Coordinates of N, CA, C and O in Angstrom, one line a residue:
M1 N -8.2 -29.0 22.7 CA -6.7 -28.6 22.8 C -6.4 -27.6 23.7 O -7.1 -26.6 24.2
P2 N -5.3 -28.1 24.5 CA -4.9 -26.9 25.5 C -4.9 -25.4 25.1 O -4.5 -25.2 24.1
L3 N -5.3 -24.4 26.2 CA -5.0 -22.9 25.7 C -3.8 -22.6 25.4 O -3.8 -21.8 24.3
A4 N -2.8 -23.1 25.7 CA -1.6 -22.6 25.3 C -1.3 -22.8 23.7 O -0.7 -22.3 23.0
S5 N -1.7 -24.3 23.5 CA -1.4 -24.6 22.2 C -2.4 -23.7 21.1 O -1.9 -23.4 20.1
R6 N -3.6 -23.6 21.7 CA -4.7 -22.8 20.6 C -3.9 -21.5 20.7 O -3.9 -20.8 19.3
K7 N -3.5 -20.7 21.6 CA -2.8 -19.4 21.6 C -1.6 -19.2 20.4 O -1.4 -18.4 19.7
K8 N -0.9 -20.4 20.9 CA 0.4 -20.6 19.9 C -0.1 -20.8 18.3 O 0.3 -20.4 17.4
S9 N -1.1 -21.5 17.9 CA -1.7 -21.9 16.8 C -2.3 -20.4 16.2 O -1.9 -20.0 15.1
E10 N -3.2 -19.9 17.0 CA -3.4 -18.4 16.7 C -2.7 -17.6 16.2 O -2.7 -16.7 15.4
L11 N -1.5 -17.2 17.2 CA -0.3 -16.4 16.9 C 0.1 -16.8 15.5 O 0.6 -15.9 14.5
Q12 N 0.9 -18.0 15.4 CA 1.2 -18.6 13.9 C 0.3 -18.1 13.0 O 0.8 -17.8 11.6
R13 N -0.9 -18.3 12.9 CA -2.1 -18.0 11.6 C -1.9 -16.4 11.5 O -1.9 -15.9 10.6
T14 N -2.0 -15.8 12.5 CA -1.6 -14.3 12.6 C -0.3 -13.7 11.7 O -0.5 -12.8 11.0
M15 N 0.6 -14.6 12.4 CA 1.9 -14.1 11.7 C 2.1 -14.4 10.3 O 2.8 -13.8 9.4
E16 N 1.5 -15.8 9.6 CA 1.3 -16.1 8.5 C 0.8 -15.2 7.6 O 1.1 -15.0 6.7
G17 N -0.5 -14.5 8.1 CA -1.4 -13.6 7.7 C -0.6 -12.3 7.2 O -0.9 -11.6 6.1
S18 N 0.3 -11.9 8.3 CA 1.2 -10.9 8.4 C 2.3 -10.6 7.2 O 2.4 -9.8 6.4
V19 N 2.8 -11.8 7.0 CA 3.8 -12.3 5.9 C 3.0 -12.0 4.6 O 3.5 -11.4 4.0
S20 N 2.0 -12.7 4.5 CA 1.3 -12.6 3.1 C 0.9 -11.2 2.9 O 0.6 -11.0 1.9
E21 N 0.4 -10.4 4.0 CA -0.1 -9.3 3.8 C 1.0 -8.1 3.4 O 1.1 -7.4 2.5
G22 N 2.3 -8.5 3.9 CA 3.5 -7.8 3.5 C 3.6 -8.2 1.9 O 4.3 -6.9 1.3
V23 N 3.5 -9.5 1.7 CA 4.2 -9.9 0.2 C 3.0 -8.9 -0.6 O 3.4 -8.3 -1.8
A24 N 1.8 -8.9 -0.4 CA 0.6 -8.1 -1.1 C 1.0 -6.5 -1.2 O 1.0 -5.8 -2.0
F25 N 1.5 -6.0 0.0 CA 2.0 -4.8 0.0 C 3.0 -4.2 -1.1 O 3.0 -3.4 -1.4
G26 N 4.0 -5.3 -0.9 CA 5.3 -5.3 -1.9 C 4.8 -5.0 -3.4 O 5.3 -4.4 -4.1
L27 N 3.7 -6.0 -3.6 CA 3.3 -5.8 -5.0 C 2.6 -4.6 -5.4 O 2.8 -4.0 -6.3
M28 N 1.8 -4.3 -4.4 CA 1.1 -2.9 -4.5 C 1.9 -1.8 -4.7 O 1.7 -1.0 -5.5
V29 N 3.2 -1.7 -3.9 CA 4.0 -0.7 -4.2 C 4.8 -0.8 -5.7 O 4.8 0.4 -6.3
A30 N 5.0 -1.7 -5.8 CA 5.8 -1.9 -7.4 C 4.9 -2.0 -8.2 O 5.1 -0.9 -9.5
L31 N 3.7 -2.1 -8.3 CA 2.8 -2.3 -9.5 C 2.0 -0.5 -9.5 O 1.9 -0.1 -10.5
G32 N 1.8 -0.1 -8.3 CA 0.9 1.2 -8.2 C 1.8 2.3 -8.0 O 2.3 3.1 -8.9
E33 N 2.4 2.9 -6.8 CA 3.0 3.9 -6.6 C 4.1 4.3 -7.5 O 4.4 5.4 -8.0
T34 N 5.0 3.3 -7.6 CA 6.1 3.3 -8.6 C 5.8 3.8 -9.9 O 6.6 4.3 -10.9
S35 N 4.5 3.6 -10.4 CA 4.2 4.0 -11.6 C 3.6 5.2 -11.9 O 2.9 5.6 -13.1
F36 N 3.3 6.2 -10.6 CA 2.7 7.0 -10.7 C 3.4 8.2 -11.7 O 2.8 8.9 -12.7
P37 N 4.9 8.4 -11.5 CA 5.2 9.4 -12.5 C 5.5 8.9 -13.9 O 5.1 10.0 -14.9
A38 N 5.4 7.6 -14.3 CA 5.5 7.5 -15.8 C 3.9 7.5 -16.4 O 3.7 8.0 -17.4
F39 N 3.0 7.5 -15.5 CA 1.6 7.4 -15.7 C 1.3 9.0 -16.1 O 0.6 9.5 -17.0
V40 N 1.8 9.8 -15.1 CA 1.9 11.5 -15.4 C 2.4 11.7 -16.6 O 1.7 12.4 -17.4
L41 N 3.7 11.0 -17.0 CA 4.3 11.4 -18.3 C 3.3 10.9 -19.6 O 3.0 11.5 -20.6
A42 N 2.8 9.8 -19.3 CA 2.3 9.2 -20.5 C 0.7 9.9 -20.6 O 0.2 9.8 -21.9
A43 N 0.3 10.5 -19.7 CA -1.0 11.3 -19.9 C -1.0 12.7 -20.4 O -1.7 13.2 -20.5
G44 N 0.5 12.9 -20.5 CA 0.8 14.2 -21.2 C 0.7 15.7 -20.3 O 0.6 16.6 -20.7
L45 N 1.1 15.2 -19.0 CA 0.9 16.2 -17.9 C 2.1 16.8 -17.8 O 2.4 17.9 -16.9
G46 N 3.5 16.3 -18.5 CA 4.5 17.2 -18.2 C 5.6 16.4 -17.3 O 5.3 15.8 -16.4
E47 N 6.8 16.7 -17.4 CA 8.0 16.4 -16.3 C 7.9 16.9 -15.2 O 8.0 16.4 -14.1
I48 N 7.4 18.1 -15.0 CA 7.4 19.0 -13.7 C 6.2 18.2 -12.7 O 6.8 17.8 -11.6
A49 N 5.4 17.9 -13.5 CA 4.1 17.3 -12.7 C 4.6 15.9 -12.4 O 4.3 15.5 -11.3
S50 N 5.4 15.2 -13.3 CA 5.9 14.0 -12.9 C 6.8 13.9 -11.8 O 6.6 13.0 -10.8
G51 N 7.5 14.7 -11.7 CA 8.2 14.9 -10.5 C 7.7 15.4 -9.2 O 7.7 14.8 -8.0
L52 N 6.6 16.3 -9.3 CA 5.9 16.7 -8.2 C 4.9 15.7 -7.7 O 4.6 15.6 -6.5
V53 N 4.5 14.8 -8.4 CA 3.4 13.9 -8.1 C 4.1 12.7 -7.0 O 3.6 12.0 -6.3
V54 N 5.6 12.4 -7.0 CA 6.1 11.5 -6.0 C 6.9 12.6 -4.9 O 7.3 11.9 -4.1
T55 N 6.5 13.8 -4.9 CA 7.2 14.6 -3.7 C 5.9 15.1 -3.2 O 6.0 15.1 -1.8
L56 N 5.1 15.9 -3.7 CA 4.3 17.0 -2.8 C 3.3 15.9 -2.0 O 2.8 16.3 -0.8
P57 N 2.9 14.8 -2.7 CA 1.7 14.1 -2.0 C 2.2 13.2 -0.8 O 1.9 13.1 0.2
L58 N 3.8 13.1 -0.9 CA 4.6 12.2 0.4 C 4.7 13.6 1.4 O 4.4 13.1 2.7
L59 N 4.7 14.7 1.1 CA 5.0 15.8 2.1 C 3.5 16.0 2.9 O 3.3 15.9 4.0
A60 N 2.3 15.7 2.3 CA 0.9 15.8 2.5 C 0.7 14.5 3.3 O 0.1 14.8 4.4
G61 N 1.2 13.5 3.2 CA 0.9 12.4 3.8 C 1.8 12.3 5.3 O 1.1 12.0 6.3
A62 N 2.9 12.9 5.0 CA 3.8 13.2 6.4 C 3.3 14.3 7.1 O 3.2 14.0 8.6
T63 N 2.6 15.0 6.7 CA 1.7 16.0 7.5 C 0.7 15.6 8.4 O 0.5 15.7 9.6
L64 N 0.0 14.7 7.4 CA -1.3 14.2 8.0 C -0.9 13.2 9.2 O -1.7 13.1 10.1
Q65 N 0.3 12.6 8.9 CA 0.7 11.7 10.0 C 1.0 12.0 11.4 O 0.9 11.1 12.4
L66 N 1.1 13.4 11.5 CA 1.5 14.1 12.8 C 0.2 14.1 13.6 O 0.6 14.2 14.7
F67 N -0.9 14.3 13.1 CA -2.1 14.2 13.8 C -2.7 12.9 13.7 O -3.8 12.8 14.6
S68 N -2.2 11.7 13.6 CA -2.8 10.5 13.6 C -3.1 10.2 15.2 O -4.0 9.5 15.5
S69 N -2.4 10.4 16.1 CA -2.3 10.2 17.4 C -3.4 11.0 18.3 O -4.1 10.3 19.1
R70 N -3.8 12.0 17.7 CA -5.0 12.8 18.3 C -6.4 12.1 17.9 O -7.0 12.2 18.7
F71 N -6.3 11.4 16.6 CA -7.5 10.8 16.2 C -7.6 9.4 16.1 O -9.0 8.9 16.1
L72 N -6.6 8.7 16.7 CA -6.9 7.4 16.7 C -7.9 7.0 17.7 O -8.5 6.1 17.7
P73 N -8.1 7.5 19.0 CA -9.0 7.1 20.0 C -10.2 7.2 19.3 O -11.3 6.5 19.7
L74 N -10.8 8.0 18.4 CA -12.0 8.2 17.8 C -12.4 6.8 16.9 O -13.6 6.4 16.9
M75 N -11.4 6.1 16.5 CA -11.6 4.8 15.9 C -12.0 3.7 16.9 O -12.4 2.5 17.0
G76 N -11.2 3.7 18.1 CA -11.5 2.6 19.4 C -10.3 1.6 19.1 O -10.4 0.9 19.9
S77 N -10.0 1.2 18.0 CA -8.9 0.3 18.1 C -7.9 0.3 16.8 O -8.3 1.0 15.7
Y78 N -6.7 -0.1 17.2 CA -5.6 -0.1 16.1 C -6.4 -0.8 15.0 O -6.0 -0.7 13.5
R79 N -6.7 -1.9 14.9 CA -7.3 -2.7 14.0 C -8.4 -2.0 12.8 O -8.1 -1.9 11.8
R80 N -9.1 -1.2 13.4 CA -10.4 -0.4 12.9 C -9.4 0.7 12.2 O -9.9 0.9 10.9
W81 N -8.5 1.4 12.8 CA -7.7 2.5 12.3 C -7.3 1.9 10.9 O -7.0 2.4 9.8
V82 N -6.4 1.0 11.0 CA -5.6 0.5 10.0 C -6.4 -0.3 9.0 O -6.2 0.1 7.5
V83 N -7.4 -0.8 9.3 CA -8.4 -1.4 7.9 C -9.0 -0.2 7.3 O -8.9 -0.3 5.9
T84 N -9.3 0.8 7.8 CA -10.1 1.8 7.5 C -9.0 2.6 6.3 O -9.5 2.8 5.1
F85 N -7.9 2.8 6.9 CA -6.9 3.7 6.1 C -6.6 2.9 5.1 O -5.8 3.4 4.1
T86 N -6.2 1.5 5.1 CA -5.5 0.9 4.1 C -6.5 0.6 3.0 O -6.2 0.7 1.8
L87 N -8.1 0.5 3.4 CA -9.2 0.4 2.2 C -9.2 1.9 1.5 O -9.2 1.6 0.3
L88 N -9.1 2.7 2.3 CA -8.9 4.2 1.4 C -7.8 4.2 0.6 O -7.8 4.9 -0.5
Q89 N -6.5 3.5 1.0 CA -5.2 3.7 0.2 C -5.5 2.6 -1.0 O -5.3 3.3 -2.4
G90 N -6.3 1.8 -0.9 CA -6.7 1.0 -2.1 C -7.8 1.6 -2.9 O -7.5 1.6 -4.5
I91 N -8.8 2.2 -2.4 CA -9.9 3.1 -3.3 C -9.2 4.2 -4.0 O -10.0 4.5 -4.8
S92 N -8.1 4.5 -3.4 CA -7.6 5.9 -4.3 C -6.9 5.5 -5.6 O -6.8 6.2 -6.3
L93 N -6.8 4.5 -5.6 CA -6.1 3.7 -7.1 C -7.5 3.6 -7.9 O -7.2 3.6 -9.3
S94 N -8.5 3.3 -7.6 CA -9.8 3.3 -8.6 C -10.0 4.5 -9.8 O -10.2 3.9 -10.8
P95 N -9.6 5.6 -9.4 CA -9.7 6.4 -10.4 C -8.7 6.7 -11.4 O -8.8 6.9 -12.7
L96 N -7.7 6.2 -11.0 CA -6.4 5.9 -11.7 C -6.5 4.6 -12.9 O -6.4 4.9 -14.0
I97 N -7.5 3.6 -12.4 CA -7.9 2.7 -13.2 C -8.8 3.3 -14.6 O -8.3 3.1 -15.8
Y98 N -9.9 4.0 -13.9 CA -10.7 4.4 -14.8 C -9.9 5.5 -15.9 O -10.1 5.3 -17.3
F99 N -9.1 6.4 -15.6 CA -8.5 7.2 -16.6 C -7.2 6.9 -17.3 O -7.3 7.0 -18.6
A100 N -6.8 5.7 -16.8 CA -5.8 5.0 -17.6 C -6.5 4.4 -18.8 O -6.0 4.5 -20.0
F101 N -8.1 3.7 -18.9 CA -8.6 3.4 -19.7 C -9.3 4.4 -20.7 O -9.5 4.1 -22.0
N102 N -9.8 5.5 -20.0 CA -10.4 6.4 -21.0 C -9.9 7.6 -21.2 O -10.3 8.5 -22.0
G103 N -8.8 7.9 -20.8 CA -7.8 9.0 -21.1 C -8.7 10.3 -20.2 O -9.6 10.0 -19.4
G104 N -8.2 11.3 -20.5 CA -8.7 12.7 -19.8 C -8.4 12.9 -18.4 O -8.7 13.6 -17.5
L105 N -7.5 12.5 -17.6 CA -6.6 12.7 -16.3 C -6.0 14.1 -16.3 O -5.3 14.5 -17.4
T106 N -6.6 14.6 -15.3 CA -6.1 16.1 -15.1 C -5.2 16.1 -14.0 O -5.0 15.0 -13.0
L107 N -4.4 17.0 -13.7 CA -3.3 17.2 -12.7 C -3.9 17.1 -11.4 O -3.6 16.6 -10.3
T108 N -5.3 17.9 -11.3 CA -5.9 17.9 -9.9 C -6.3 16.5 -9.6 O -6.1 16.1 -8.6
T109 N -6.9 15.8 -10.5 CA -7.4 14.4 -10.2 C -6.1 13.4 -9.7 O -6.0 12.7 -8.8
M110 N -5.0 13.6 -10.3 CA -3.6 12.7 -10.0 C -3.2 13.3 -8.8 O -2.9 12.3 -7.8
F111 N -3.2 14.5 -8.3 CA -2.6 14.9 -7.5 C -3.9 14.3 -5.9 O -3.1 14.1 -4.8
T112 N -4.9 14.6 -6.2 CA -5.7 14.0 -5.4 C -5.6 12.6 -5.1 O -5.6 12.1 -3.7
C113 N -5.6 11.9 -6.1 CA -5.8 10.3 -5.6 C -4.3 10.0 -5.3 O -4.0 9.4 -4.3
A114 N -3.0 10.6 -5.6 CA -1.9 10.4 -4.9 C -1.6 10.9 -3.4 O -1.0 10.0 -2.8
I115 N -2.2 12.0 -3.1 CA -2.4 12.5 -1.7 C -3.3 11.7 -0.7 O -2.7 11.3 0.3
L116 N -4.3 11.1 -1.4 CA -5.1 10.2 -0.9 C -4.4 8.8 -0.4 O -4.4 8.2 0.5
Y117 N -3.5 8.5 -1.6 CA -2.9 7.3 -1.5 C -1.7 7.1 -0.3 O -1.7 6.5 0.4
W118 N -1.0 8.3 -0.4 CA 0.4 8.6 0.3 C -0.2 8.6 1.9 O 0.4 8.1 3.2
G119 N -1.3 9.6 1.9 CA -1.8 10.0 3.2 C -2.5 8.9 3.8 O -2.1 8.8 5.2
A120 N -3.4 8.2 3.3 CA -4.0 6.9 4.1 C -2.8 6.0 4.2 O -3.2 5.1 5.4
G121 N -2.0 5.8 3.5 CA -0.8 4.6 3.8 C -0.2 5.0 4.9 O 0.5 4.3 5.7
M122 N 0.4 6.6 5.0 CA 1.0 6.8 6.1 C 0.4 6.9 7.3 O 0.9 6.9 8.5
L123 N -1.1 7.2 7.4 CA -1.8 7.1 8.5 C -1.9 5.6 8.9 O -2.3 5.6 10.4
A124 N -1.9 4.9 8.3 CA -2.1 3.4 8.7 C -0.8 2.8 9.4 O -0.9 2.2 10.3
G125 N 0.4 3.3 8.9 CA 1.3 3.1 9.2 C 1.7 2.7 10.8 O 2.4 1.8 11.2
P126 N 2.1 4.0 11.4 CA 2.4 3.7 12.9 C 1.3 2.9 13.3 O 2.1 2.1 14.3
C127 N 0.3 3.0 13.6 CA -0.8 2.0 14.3 C -0.7 0.7 13.7 O -0.6 -0.2 14.8
W128 N 0.0 0.4 12.5 CA 0.1 -1.0 12.2 C 1.3 -1.4 12.8 O 1.4 -2.7 13.7
N129 N 2.3 -0.5 13.0 CA 3.5 -0.8 13.9 C 3.3 -1.2 15.2 O 3.8 -2.3 15.8
T130 N 2.6 -0.4 15.9 CA 2.3 -0.6 17.2 C 1.5 -1.9 17.2 O 1.7 -2.6 18.2
W131 N 0.5 -2.3 16.6 CA -0.5 -3.3 16.7 C 0.4 -4.6 16.4 O 0.2 -5.6 17.4
I132 N 1.0 -4.7 15.5 CA 1.7 -5.8 15.2 C 3.2 -6.1 16.2 O 2.9 -7.5 16.5
T133 N 3.5 -5.1 16.9 CA 4.4 -5.4 17.9 C 3.9 -6.0 19.3 O 4.7 -6.3 20.1
S134 N 2.7 -5.5 19.4 CA 1.7 -5.9 20.6 C 1.3 -7.2 20.3 O 1.0 -7.9 21.5
I135 N 1.1 -7.7 19.2 CA 0.8 -9.3 19.0 C 1.9 -10.1 18.9 O 1.9 -11.4 19.5
V136 N 3.1 -9.6 18.0 CA 4.4 -10.9 18.0 C 5.4 -10.9 19.5 O 5.5 -9.5 19.5
P137 N 5.5 -11.8 19.9 CA 6.3 -11.9 21.1 C 7.5 -11.1 21.0 O 8.3 -11.2 19.8
T138 N 8.0 -10.3 21.8 CA 9.4 -9.8 21.4 C 10.7 -10.9 21.1 O 11.6 -10.5 20.2
R139 N 10.7 -11.8 21.7 CA 11.8 -12.7 21.4 C 11.7 -13.1 20.0 O 12.7 -13.8 19.4
I140 N 10.7 -13.3 19.2 CA 10.5 -13.8 18.0 C 10.4 -12.6 16.8 O 10.4 -12.8 15.5
Q141 N 10.5 -11.4 17.4 CA 10.2 -10.3 16.2 C 11.1 -10.2 15.2 O 10.8 -9.7 14.2
T142 N 12.6 -10.3 15.7 CA 13.4 -10.0 14.7 C 13.5 -11.1 13.7 O 13.4 -10.9 12.4
H143 N 13.3 -12.2 14.0 CA 12.8 -13.3 12.8 C 11.7 -13.2 12.0 O 11.7 -13.1 11.0
F144 N 10.8 -12.8 12.7 CA 9.2 -12.4 11.9 C 9.4 -11.3 11.1 O 9.1 -11.5 9.7
F145 N 10.0 -10.2 11.6 CA 10.4 -9.1 10.6 C 11.2 -9.4 9.6 O 10.9 -8.8 8.4
A146 N 12.1 -9.9 9.9 CA 13.1 -10.5 8.8 C 12.4 -11.1 7.6 O 12.6 -10.8 6.3
R147 N 11.6 -12.2 8.1 CA 10.9 -12.8 7.1 C 9.9 -12.4 6.3 O 9.9 -12.3 5.1
R148 N 9.2 -11.5 7.0 CA 8.2 -10.6 6.4 C 8.9 -9.6 5.3 O 8.3 -9.3 4.3
T149 N 9.6 -9.0 5.7 CA 10.6 -7.9 4.9 C 11.2 -8.6 3.7 O 11.0 -8.2 2.7
R150 N 11.6 -10.0 3.9 CA 12.2 -10.4 2.7 C 10.9 -10.7 1.6 O 11.2 -10.9 0.4
G151 N 9.7 -11.3 2.0 CA 8.7 -11.6 1.4 C 8.6 -10.4 0.5 O 8.0 -10.4 -0.6
M152 N 8.4 -9.0 1.3 CA 7.9 -7.9 0.6 C 9.0 -7.6 -0.2 O 8.4 -6.9 -1.5
Q153 N 10.3 -7.9 -0.1 CA 11.4 -7.1 -1.3 C 11.3 -8.4 -2.6 O 11.4 -7.6 -3.6
I154 N 11.1 -9.6 -2.3 CA 10.9 -10.3 -3.5 C 9.5 -10.0 -4.3 O 9.7 -10.0 -5.3
A155 N 8.4 -9.8 -3.4 CA 7.2 -9.4 -4.1 C 7.3 -8.0 -5.2 O 6.9 -8.1 -6.1
S156 N 8.1 -7.1 -4.3 CA 8.6 -5.8 -5.2 C 9.3 -6.2 -6.2 O 8.9 -5.6 -7.2
L157 N 10.4 -6.8 -6.2 CA 11.0 -7.1 -7.5 C 10.2 -7.8 -8.5 O 10.0 -7.5 -9.7
I158 N 9.3 -8.6 -8.3 CA 8.4 -9.4 -9.0 C 7.6 -8.5 -9.5 O 7.3 -8.3 -10.9
G159 N 7.0 -7.5 -8.8 CA 6.1 -6.3 -9.4 C 6.9 -5.6 -10.3 O 6.1 -5.1 -11.3
F160 N 7.9 -5.2 -9.8 CA 8.7 -4.3 -10.8 C 8.9 -4.9 -12.0 O 8.6 -4.2 -13.3
L161 N 9.3 -6.1 -12.4 CA 9.4 -6.9 -13.7 C 8.4 -7.0 -14.3 O 8.2 -6.7 -15.8
V162 N 7.0 -7.4 -13.7 CA 5.9 -7.5 -14.2 C 5.4 -6.4 -14.7 O 5.1 -6.0 -16.0
G163 N 5.7 -5.1 -14.0 CA 5.1 -3.8 -14.5 C 5.9 -3.4 -15.7 O 5.4 -2.7 -16.6
G164 N 7.3 -3.4 -15.7 CA 8.2 -3.2 -16.8 C 7.8 -4.0 -17.9 O 7.7 -3.1 -19.3
F165 N 7.5 -5.2 -18.0 CA 7.1 -6.2 -19.1 C 5.8 -5.7 -19.6 O 5.5 -5.3 -20.7
A166 N 5.0 -5.1 -18.7 CA 3.6 -4.7 -19.2 C 3.6 -3.2 -19.7 O 3.1 -3.2 -20.9
L167 N 4.4 -2.2 -19.3 CA 4.5 -1.2 -19.8 C 4.9 -1.2 -21.5 O 5.0 -0.2 -22.1
R168 N 6.0 -2.1 -21.5 CA 6.8 -2.3 -22.4 C 6.2 -3.1 -23.8 O 6.2 -2.8 -24.8
Y169 N 5.3 -3.9 -23.2 CA 4.8 -5.1 -24.4 C 3.2 -4.9 -24.4 O 2.9 -5.6 -25.4
L170 N 2.5 -4.8 -23.5 CA 1.3 -4.5 -23.5 C 0.7 -3.3 -24.7 O 1.4 -2.1 -24.6
P171 N -0.3 -3.7 -25.7 CA -0.6 -2.9 -26.3 C -1.4 -1.6 -25.8 O -2.0 -1.7 -25.0
N172 N -1.0 -0.3 -26.2 CA -1.5 0.8 -25.7 C -2.9 1.2 -26.4 O -3.5 1.9 -25.9
G173 N -3.2 0.6 -27.5 CA -4.6 1.1 -28.5 C -4.4 2.4 -28.9 O -3.4 3.3 -28.7
S174 N -5.6 3.3 -28.6 CA -5.7 4.8 -28.9 C -5.3 5.8 -27.8 O -5.1 6.5 -27.8
I175 N -5.6 4.9 -26.6 CA -5.0 5.6 -25.3 C -3.5 5.6 -24.9 O -3.4 4.3 -24.6
A176 N -2.9 6.4 -25.0 CA -1.5 5.9 -24.2 C -1.4 5.5 -22.8 O -0.2 4.9 -22.7
T177 N -2.3 5.7 -22.3 CA -2.0 5.0 -20.7 C -2.9 4.0 -20.5 O -2.6 3.7 -19.3
A178 N -3.3 3.5 -21.5 CA -4.0 2.2 -21.3 C -3.2 0.9 -20.5 O -3.7 0.0 -19.9
A179 N -2.0 0.9 -21.0 CA -1.0 -0.3 -20.2 C -0.9 -0.1 -18.6 O -0.6 -1.1 -18.0
F180 N -1.5 1.2 -18.2 CA -1.3 1.4 -16.7 C -2.5 0.7 -15.9 O -2.6 0.6 -14.9
A181 N -3.8 0.6 -16.7 CA -5.0 0.1 -16.1 C -4.6 -1.2 -15.4 O -4.8 -1.8 -14.3
P182 N -4.1 -2.3 -15.9 CA -3.7 -3.4 -15.2 C -2.6 -3.4 -14.0 O -2.7 -4.4 -13.1
L183 N -2.0 -2.6 -14.2 CA -1.3 -2.3 -13.0 C -2.0 -1.8 -12.1 O -1.6 -2.1 -10.7
F184 N -2.5 -0.7 -12.3 CA -3.2 -0.1 -11.0 C -4.3 -1.2 -10.4 O -4.6 -1.2 -9.2
A185 N -4.9 -1.8 -11.4 CA -6.1 -3.0 -10.9 C -5.2 -3.9 -10.0 O -5.6 -4.2 -9.1
G186 N -3.9 -4.4 -10.4 CA -3.2 -5.2 -9.7 C -2.8 -4.6 -8.3 O -3.0 -5.3 -7.3
A187 N -2.5 -3.3 -8.3 CA -2.1 -2.8 -7.1 C -3.4 -2.7 -6.4 O -3.3 -2.9 -5.2
L188 N -4.6 -2.2 -6.9 CA -5.9 -2.2 -6.0 C -6.4 -3.7 -5.4 O -6.4 -3.6 -4.0
L189 N -5.9 -4.8 -6.1 CA -6.1 -6.1 -5.5 C -5.3 -6.5 -4.4 O -5.7 -7.2 -3.7
A190 N -4.1 -6.0 -4.6 CA -2.9 -6.4 -3.7 C -3.2 -5.8 -2.4 O -3.2 -6.1 -1.1
R191 N -3.9 -4.7 -2.5 CA -3.9 -3.7 -1.3 C -5.3 -4.4 -0.5 O -5.3 -4.2 0.6
G192 N -6.1 -4.7 -1.6 CA -7.4 -5.0 -1.0 C -7.1 -6.5 -0.2 O -8.1 -7.0 0.8
F193 N -6.3 -7.2 -0.6 CA -5.7 -8.5 0.2 C -5.4 -8.0 1.5 O -5.8 -8.8 2.6

């Protein structure tokens, strides 16, 4: 196979993989982070905590993002940086799965998980943007990003519907938060993808 054809084929696989990853990201957002406030309410931590869990961790993540350019050289590559922080983002959902099944969620645990979730995601974002725009040729970036965003939005809509259905119809058992466990597990699997 000629070198040009091989490069085109490799680029096509990379772009398809990125679109698939975008779909998984949309599912993670819809199943995971959008469930945080309702999870806090179901755990009995109160309305104020429910509001703060979607604001203060975002502020912490945005603050961490300010320092990402200083630490990127320590990782050596965009790929290593992005993979590390997306893995951390996924791992931050693990304790939430545990507490959804077993109860006993504390405000400190929830805030720690939420800060890790948004901080890791925000640290990965700018490097991912730089990395993907260095891979996808400029002349096809508009089409590529439009296609990827469309997939993300459709996946988010499906995730919202699945999440709403799960919270409405899954039996909660003796622990009011149990219906959140499959949502957080689905978000973790999507981020792992």
